[in-house]
mmCIF file of C-alpha atoms and ligand atoms in Angstrom:
data_model
loop_
_atom_site.group_PDB
_atom_site.id
_atom_site.type_symbol
_atom_site.label_atom_id
_atom_site.label_comp_id
_atom_site.label_asym_id
_atom_site.label_seq_id
_atom_site.Cartn_x
_atom_site.Cartn_y
_atom_site.Cartn_z
ATOM 1 C CA UNK A 1 -17.376 29.393 6.068
ATOM 2 C CA UNK A 2 -13.948 27.942 6.790
ATOM 3 C CA UNK A 3 -12.450 25.746 3.970
ATOM 4 C CA UNK A 4 -11.178 22.782 5.396
ATOM 5 C CA UNK A 5 -9.270 20.040 2.790
ATOM 6 C CA UNK A 6 -8.094 16.844 4.359
ATOM 7 C CA UNK A 7 -5.579 14.656 3.866
ATOM 8 C CA UNK A 8 -5.794 10.832 3.971
ATOM 9 C CA UNK A 9 -3.773 7.254 2.744
ATOM 10 C CA UNK A 10 -5.877 4.684 3.563
ATOM 11 C CA UNK A 11 -9.389 4.088 5.609
ATOM 12 C CA UNK A 12 -10.129 7.349 6.174
ATOM 13 C CA UNK A 13 -11.886 7.075 9.548
ATOM 14 C CA UNK A 14 -10.181 10.282 11.561
ATOM 15 C CA UNK A 15 -11.824 11.917 8.057
ATOM 16 C CA UNK A 16 -15.201 10.886 8.420
ATOM 17 C CA UNK A 17 -15.270 11.842 12.303
ATOM 18 C CA UNK A 18 -14.623 14.755 11.073
ATOM 19 C CA UNK A 19 -17.082 15.338 8.314
ATOM 20 C CA UNK A 20 -19.449 13.706 10.342
ATOM 21 C CA UNK A 21 -19.030 16.220 13.747
ATOM 22 C CA UNK A 22 -18.828 19.451 11.032
ATOM 23 C CA UNK A 23 -22.211 18.411 9.737
ATOM 24 C CA UNK A 24 -23.912 17.284 12.804
ATOM 25 C CA UNK A 25 -23.203 19.702 14.217
ATOM 26 C CA UNK A 26 -23.452 22.212 11.527
ATOM 27 C CA UNK A 27 -19.648 23.680 12.403
ATOM 28 C CA UNK A 28 -19.486 27.001 9.997
ATOM 29 C CA UNK A 29 -16.886 25.406 8.133
ATOM 30 C CA UNK A 30 -17.018 22.939 4.542
ATOM 31 C CA UNK A 31 -14.248 19.963 3.930
ATOM 32 C CA UNK A 32 -13.921 21.619 0.366
ATOM 33 C CA UNK A 33 -11.884 18.604 -0.722
ATOM 34 C CA UNK A 34 -10.997 15.571 0.617
ATOM 35 C CA UNK A 35 -7.365 14.211 -1.045
ATOM 36 C CA UNK A 36 -5.779 10.390 -0.848
ATOM 37 C CA UNK A 37 -2.107 9.779 -2.534
ATOM 38 C CA UNK A 38 -3.732 6.352 -3.292
ATOM 39 C CA UNK A 39 -6.232 6.056 -5.682
ATOM 40 C CA UNK A 40 -7.632 2.467 -3.742
ATOM 41 C CA UNK A 41 -8.053 4.692 -0.464
ATOM 42 C CA UNK A 42 -10.817 3.168 1.102
ATOM 43 C CA UNK A 43 -11.604 7.148 2.355
ATOM 44 C CA UNK A 44 -12.219 8.321 -0.643
ATOM 45 C CA UNK A 45 -14.850 6.253 -1.536
ATOM 46 C CA UNK A 46 -16.386 6.849 1.723
ATOM 47 C CA UNK A 47 -16.033 11.055 0.982
ATOM 48 C CA UNK A 48 -17.328 10.871 -2.524
ATOM 49 C CA UNK A 49 -20.638 8.910 -1.447
ATOM 50 C CA UNK A 50 -21.221 11.641 1.139
ATOM 51 C CA UNK A 51 -20.776 14.249 -2.367
ATOM 52 C CA UNK A 52 -17.434 15.329 -1.227
ATOM 53 C CA UNK A 53 -15.146 16.435 -3.602
ATOM 54 C CA UNK A 54 -12.015 14.193 -3.838
ATOM 55 C CA UNK A 55 -9.011 14.142 -5.934
ATOM 56 C CA UNK A 56 -6.640 11.298 -5.744
ATOM 57 C CA UNK A 57 -2.665 12.067 -6.616
ATOM 58 C CA UNK A 58 -0.953 9.134 -6.987
ATOM 59 C CA UNK A 59 2.723 9.670 -5.714
ATOM 60 C CA UNK A 60 3.606 6.664 -7.485
ATOM 61 C CA UNK A 61 2.890 8.491 -11.277
ATOM 62 C CA UNK A 62 5.751 11.164 -10.511
ATOM 63 C CA UNK A 63 9.265 10.892 -10.402
ATOM 64 C CA UNK A 64 10.601 12.350 -7.307
ATOM 65 C CA UNK A 65 9.594 13.709 -4.215
ATOM 66 C CA UNK A 66 9.344 17.640 -5.192
ATOM 67 C CA UNK A 67 7.232 16.827 -7.848
ATOM 68 C CA UNK A 68 4.876 14.863 -6.049
ATOM 69 C CA UNK A 69 4.951 17.906 -3.414
ATOM 70 C CA UNK A 70 4.552 20.558 -5.900
ATOM 71 C CA UNK A 71 1.715 18.957 -7.465
ATOM 72 C CA UNK A 72 0.074 18.304 -4.061
ATOM 73 C CA UNK A 73 0.399 22.053 -3.492
ATOM 74 C CA UNK A 74 -1.149 23.367 -6.332
ATOM 75 C CA UNK A 75 -3.758 20.912 -6.061
ATOM 76 C CA UNK A 76 -4.559 22.311 -2.255
ATOM 77 C CA UNK A 77 -4.092 25.620 -3.871
ATOM 78 C CA UNK A 78 -6.577 25.391 -5.727
ATOM 79 C CA UNK A 79 -9.197 24.471 -2.984
ATOM 80 C CA UNK A 80 -8.664 27.707 -1.349
ATOM 81 C CA UNK A 81 -8.092 25.767 1.936
ATOM 82 C CA UNK A 82 -8.028 28.113 5.716
ATOM 83 C CA UNK A 83 -6.705 24.984 7.015
ATOM 84 C CA UNK A 84 -5.255 21.933 5.711
ATOM 85 C CA UNK A 85 -5.863 18.458 8.508
ATOM 86 C CA UNK A 86 -3.197 15.523 7.734
ATOM 87 C CA UNK A 87 -5.535 12.800 8.597
ATOM 88 C CA UNK A 88 -3.869 9.171 7.840
ATOM 89 C CA UNK A 89 -2.068 10.581 5.426
ATOM 90 C CA UNK A 90 1.213 8.829 5.196
ATOM 91 C CA UNK A 91 3.606 10.704 2.784
ATOM 92 C CA UNK A 92 6.296 13.140 4.535
ATOM 93 C CA UNK A 93 5.887 16.154 2.761
ATOM 94 C CA UNK A 94 8.023 18.431 1.788
ATOM 95 C CA UNK A 95 9.633 22.062 2.947
ATOM 96 C CA UNK A 96 8.084 23.938 0.713
ATOM 97 C CA UNK A 97 4.464 22.246 1.104
ATOM 98 C CA UNK A 98 4.773 22.757 4.775
ATOM 99 C CA UNK A 99 6.004 26.287 5.035
ATOM 100 C CA UNK A 100 3.295 27.531 2.480
ATOM 101 C CA UNK A 101 0.501 26.293 4.719
ATOM 102 C CA UNK A 102 2.707 26.332 8.151
ATOM 103 C CA UNK A 103 0.050 27.633 11.292
ATOM 104 C CA UNK A 104 -2.915 25.700 8.691
ATOM 105 C CA UNK A 105 -1.881 21.983 8.608
ATOM 106 C CA UNK A 106 -2.522 19.945 11.228
ATOM 107 C CA UNK A 107 -1.280 16.445 11.701
ATOM 108 C CA UNK A 108 -2.818 13.596 14.164
ATOM 109 C CA UNK A 109 0.371 10.580 14.735
ATOM 110 C CA UNK A 110 -0.906 7.988 17.244
ATOM 111 C CA UNK A 111 1.705 8.178 19.667
ATOM 112 C CA UNK A 112 2.637 10.426 22.618
ATOM 113 C CA UNK A 113 5.237 12.951 20.758
ATOM 114 C CA UNK A 114 7.794 12.998 20.779
ATOM 115 C CA UNK A 115 8.202 9.478 21.269
ATOM 116 C CA UNK A 116 7.887 6.915 18.648
ATOM 117 C CA UNK A 117 7.726 9.063 15.460
ATOM 118 C CA UNK A 118 7.466 7.906 11.292
ATOM 119 C CA UNK A 119 5.694 4.362 11.227
ATOM 120 C CA UNK A 120 5.400 1.091 12.515
ATOM 121 C CA UNK A 121 4.505 3.342 15.766
ATOM 122 C CA UNK A 122 3.017 0.635 17.666
ATOM 123 C CA UNK A 123 5.206 -1.904 17.127
ATOM 124 C CA UNK A 124 7.949 -0.055 18.480
ATOM 125 C CA UNK A 125 5.980 1.179 21.644
ATOM 126 C CA UNK A 126 4.623 -2.319 22.073
ATOM 127 C CA UNK A 127 8.708 -3.229 22.005
ATOM 128 C CA UNK A 128 9.773 -0.745 24.253
ATOM 129 C CA UNK A 129 7.448 -1.660 27.124
ATOM 130 C CA UNK A 130 5.466 1.282 27.707
ATOM 131 C CA UNK A 131 2.917 1.185 29.807
ATOM 132 C CA UNK A 132 1.107 4.213 28.468
ATOM 133 C CA UNK A 133 0.246 4.830 24.610
ATOM 134 C CA UNK A 134 -1.675 7.463 23.066
ATOM 135 C CA UNK A 135 -1.698 9.731 20.078
ATOM 136 C CA UNK A 136 -1.146 13.385 19.715
ATOM 137 C CA UNK A 137 -2.081 16.113 17.095
ATOM 138 C CA UNK A 138 -0.080 18.867 16.082
ATOM 139 C CA UNK A 139 1.037 21.872 14.163
ATOM 140 C CA UNK A 140 3.085 20.266 11.035
ATOM 141 C CA UNK A 141 6.694 21.673 10.524
ATOM 142 C CA UNK A 142 9.411 20.275 8.382
ATOM 143 C CA UNK A 143 11.056 18.423 10.569
ATOM 144 C CA UNK A 144 8.238 14.595 10.940
ATOM 145 C CA UNK A 145 5.475 14.666 13.631
ATOM 146 C CA UNK A 146 7.861 17.100 15.431
ATOM 147 C CA UNK A 147 5.565 20.468 15.323
ATOM 148 C CA UNK A 148 4.012 22.246 18.346
ATOM 149 C CA UNK A 149 1.524 19.699 20.061
ATOM 150 C CA UNK A 150 -2.173 20.729 20.116
ATOM 151 C CA UNK A 151 -3.917 17.851 22.162
ATOM 152 C CA UNK A 152 -2.542 14.567 23.797
ATOM 153 C CA UNK A 153 -4.437 11.610 24.742
ATOM 154 C CA UNK A 154 -3.859 8.690 26.638
ATOM 155 C CA UNK A 155 -4.592 4.767 26.782
ATOM 156 C CA UNK A 156 -2.728 1.975 28.857
ATOM 157 C CA UNK A 157 -0.924 -0.619 27.404
ATOM 158 C CA UNK A 158 -2.023 -4.229 28.369
ATOM 159 C CA UNK A 159 0.159 -6.731 28.870
ATOM 160 C CA UNK A 160 -1.714 -9.161 26.190
ATOM 161 C CA UNK A 161 -1.520 -6.550 23.465
ATOM 162 C CA UNK A 162 -0.794 -7.621 20.249
ATOM 163 C CA UNK A 163 -0.139 -4.114 17.256
ATOM 164 C CA UNK A 164 -3.409 -4.520 16.489
ATOM 165 C CA UNK A 165 -5.087 -4.363 19.770
ATOM 166 C CA UNK A 166 -2.962 -0.967 20.552
ATOM 167 C CA UNK A 167 -4.111 0.464 17.572
ATOM 168 C CA UNK A 168 -7.549 0.034 17.903
ATOM 169 C CA UNK A 169 -7.747 1.404 21.521
ATOM 170 C CA UNK A 170 -5.549 3.819 20.405
ATOM 171 C CA UNK A 171 -7.841 5.276 17.598
ATOM 172 C CA UNK A 172 -10.791 4.868 19.310
ATOM 173 C CA UNK A 173 -9.330 8.732 21.091
ATOM 174 C CA UNK A 174 -7.442 9.899 18.395
ATOM 175 C CA UNK A 175 -11.337 10.587 16.750
ATOM 176 C CA UNK A 176 -13.300 12.731 19.402
ATOM 177 C CA UNK A 177 -9.819 14.357 20.166
ATOM 178 C CA UNK A 178 -8.824 15.567 16.457
ATOM 179 C CA UNK A 179 -12.620 16.577 15.964
ATOM 180 C CA UNK A 180 -12.169 18.249 19.388
ATOM 181 C CA UNK A 181 -8.865 20.144 17.185
ATOM 182 C CA UNK A 182 -10.772 20.859 13.735
ATOM 183 C CA UNK A 183 -13.888 22.385 15.877
ATOM 184 C CA UNK A 184 -10.819 24.269 17.711
ATOM 185 C CA UNK A 185 -9.364 25.929 13.980
ATOM 186 C CA UNK A 186 -13.013 26.456 13.013
ATOM 187 C CA UNK A 187 -13.637 28.250 15.873
ATOM 188 C CA UNK A 188 -10.289 30.485 15.867
ATOM 189 C CA UNK A 189 -9.636 28.999 19.265
ATOM 190 C CA UNK A 190 -5.972 27.983 18.530
ATOM 191 C CA UNK A 191 -3.372 28.934 16.612
ATOM 192 C CA UNK A 192 0.365 29.162 15.765
ATOM 193 C CA UNK A 193 2.887 31.682 17.116
ATOM 194 C CA UNK A 194 6.072 31.623 16.278
ATOM 195 C CA UNK A 195 7.054 27.466 18.037
ATOM 196 C CA UNK A 196 3.837 27.579 20.413
ATOM 197 C CA UNK A 197 0.189 27.119 20.345
ATOM 198 C CA UNK A 198 -1.764 29.626 21.908
ATOM 199 C CA UNK A 199 -5.260 28.315 22.831
ATOM 200 C CA UNK A 200 -7.305 31.531 23.432
ATOM 201 C CA UNK A 201 -9.415 29.992 26.217
ATOM 202 C CA UNK A 202 -6.828 27.903 28.404
ATOM 203 C CA UNK A 203 -4.409 24.936 28.115
ATOM 204 C CA UNK A 204 -6.509 22.413 25.878
ATOM 205 C CA UNK A 205 -6.956 19.615 28.525
ATOM 206 C CA UNK A 206 -7.200 17.052 25.959
ATOM 207 C CA UNK A 207 -5.157 14.520 27.821
ATOM 208 C CA UNK A 208 -7.157 14.386 30.714
ATOM 209 C CA UNK A 209 -10.705 14.240 28.223
ATOM 210 C CA UNK A 210 -9.294 11.348 26.578
ATOM 211 C CA UNK A 211 -8.195 9.179 29.075
ATOM 212 C CA UNK A 212 -11.461 10.298 31.840
ATOM 213 C CA UNK A 213 -13.292 9.222 28.503
ATOM 214 C CA UNK A 214 -11.257 5.322 27.923
ATOM 215 C CA UNK A 215 -12.092 5.379 31.461
ATOM 216 C CA UNK A 216 -15.595 5.533 31.307
ATOM 217 C CA UNK A 217 -15.717 3.766 28.592
ATOM 218 C CA UNK A 218 -14.001 1.086 29.501
ATOM 219 C CA UNK A 219 -14.760 0.377 34.395
ATOM 220 C CA UNK A 220 -12.780 -3.137 34.406
ATOM 221 C CA UNK A 221 -9.932 -2.190 32.123
ATOM 222 C CA UNK A 222 -6.512 -2.451 34.757
ATOM 223 C CA UNK A 223 -2.898 -0.991 33.788
ATOM 224 C CA UNK A 224 -0.891 -3.506 32.441
ATOM 225 C CA UNK A 225 1.917 -2.881 35.230
HETATM 226 C C1 GRF B 301 -4.285 6.255 12.334
HETATM 227 O O1 GRF B 301 -3.962 6.113 13.344
HETATM 228 C C2 GRF B 301 -3.338 7.782 12.542
HETATM 229 O O2 GRF B 301 -2.978 8.580 13.550
HETATM 230 C C3 GRF B 301 -2.367 6.800 11.847
HETATM 231 O O3 GRF B 301 -3.435 5.721 11.171
HETATM 232 C C4 GRF B 301 -4.117 5.773 10.885
HETATM 233 C C5 GRF B 301 -5.006 6.213 9.932
HETATM 234 O O4 GRF B 301 -6.329 6.221 10.232
HETATM 235 N N1 GRF B 301 -1.584 8.203 10.749
HETATM 236 P P1 GRF B 301 -7.521 6.574 9.433
HETATM 237 O O5 GRF B 301 -6.888 5.977 8.377
HETATM 238 O O6 GRF B 301 -8.161 7.904 9.956
HETATM 239 O O7 GRF B 301 -8.982 5.301 10.010
#
C-alpha cells in the first residue's frame, strides 16, 4: 500500500479527483492525510466527510516561513508518506522540505511550464496573448514551478476568454492528468533520476491525450487565432 499525503489550500477539486480514482479503481494506495495551510479550505471539509484524516496547519500562526516549513515537515513525516502531492497548495515550500521529499513530491501548476510560473497564471497568459494554455505536473525542486516535467495537457485560449473561463477549461484537463500521474507514482511507473523523469514504459504522451480529450468533449470549439 502506497501512502499518499495531499497538500491543498482551497477548493481541493484536484485532491477529490485523486481520492475518487483511488477508491473507485481500488489503487493499492491510501490517502493517509489531506493537509491544508488554510483552516477554512473547502477541500478539508470534503475530505473529512469522506472519512479521510485531515490536518490544518495555519501558516499565519508561524513567525516565519522556516518555522512553518519545519512544522509541515514534521507533520508530513509523521504520516510516513511514500509520496506527497501538491494539489492546489499555494505556499512556496522551503528548501529543507523539498530536499527531504525530493523525488517523492509532485505539483500541479495551471500553465505550460516553464511559461507563467507563480501566481496569477491565467491573467498573465491572457495578457501575453498566448493561443494555447494548459497545465503541468512536475517533480518539485527548490526553484518554484521549475522541476522536471512529468506531463502536460493543453487547451486552446479563446478570443472571448476571461481569467475564470480559461481557469475552468484548464481545470478540466488538470484532473485526469494529475490522476494519471499519481496512478503512475502508485504503480512505480515514473521516478526521478537526477534531473530527468524516467517513465518505465515509454515517454508519457499526456499532452496529446489531454488535447484529444478536450477536442472530443468540445467538438465545436475553434482555436482563437
Ligand atoms: C488548480 O488550478 C491548481 O493547478 C492551482 O490552483 C487550482 C486549485 O484547484 N494551483 P483545486 O483546489 O484543486 O480545486
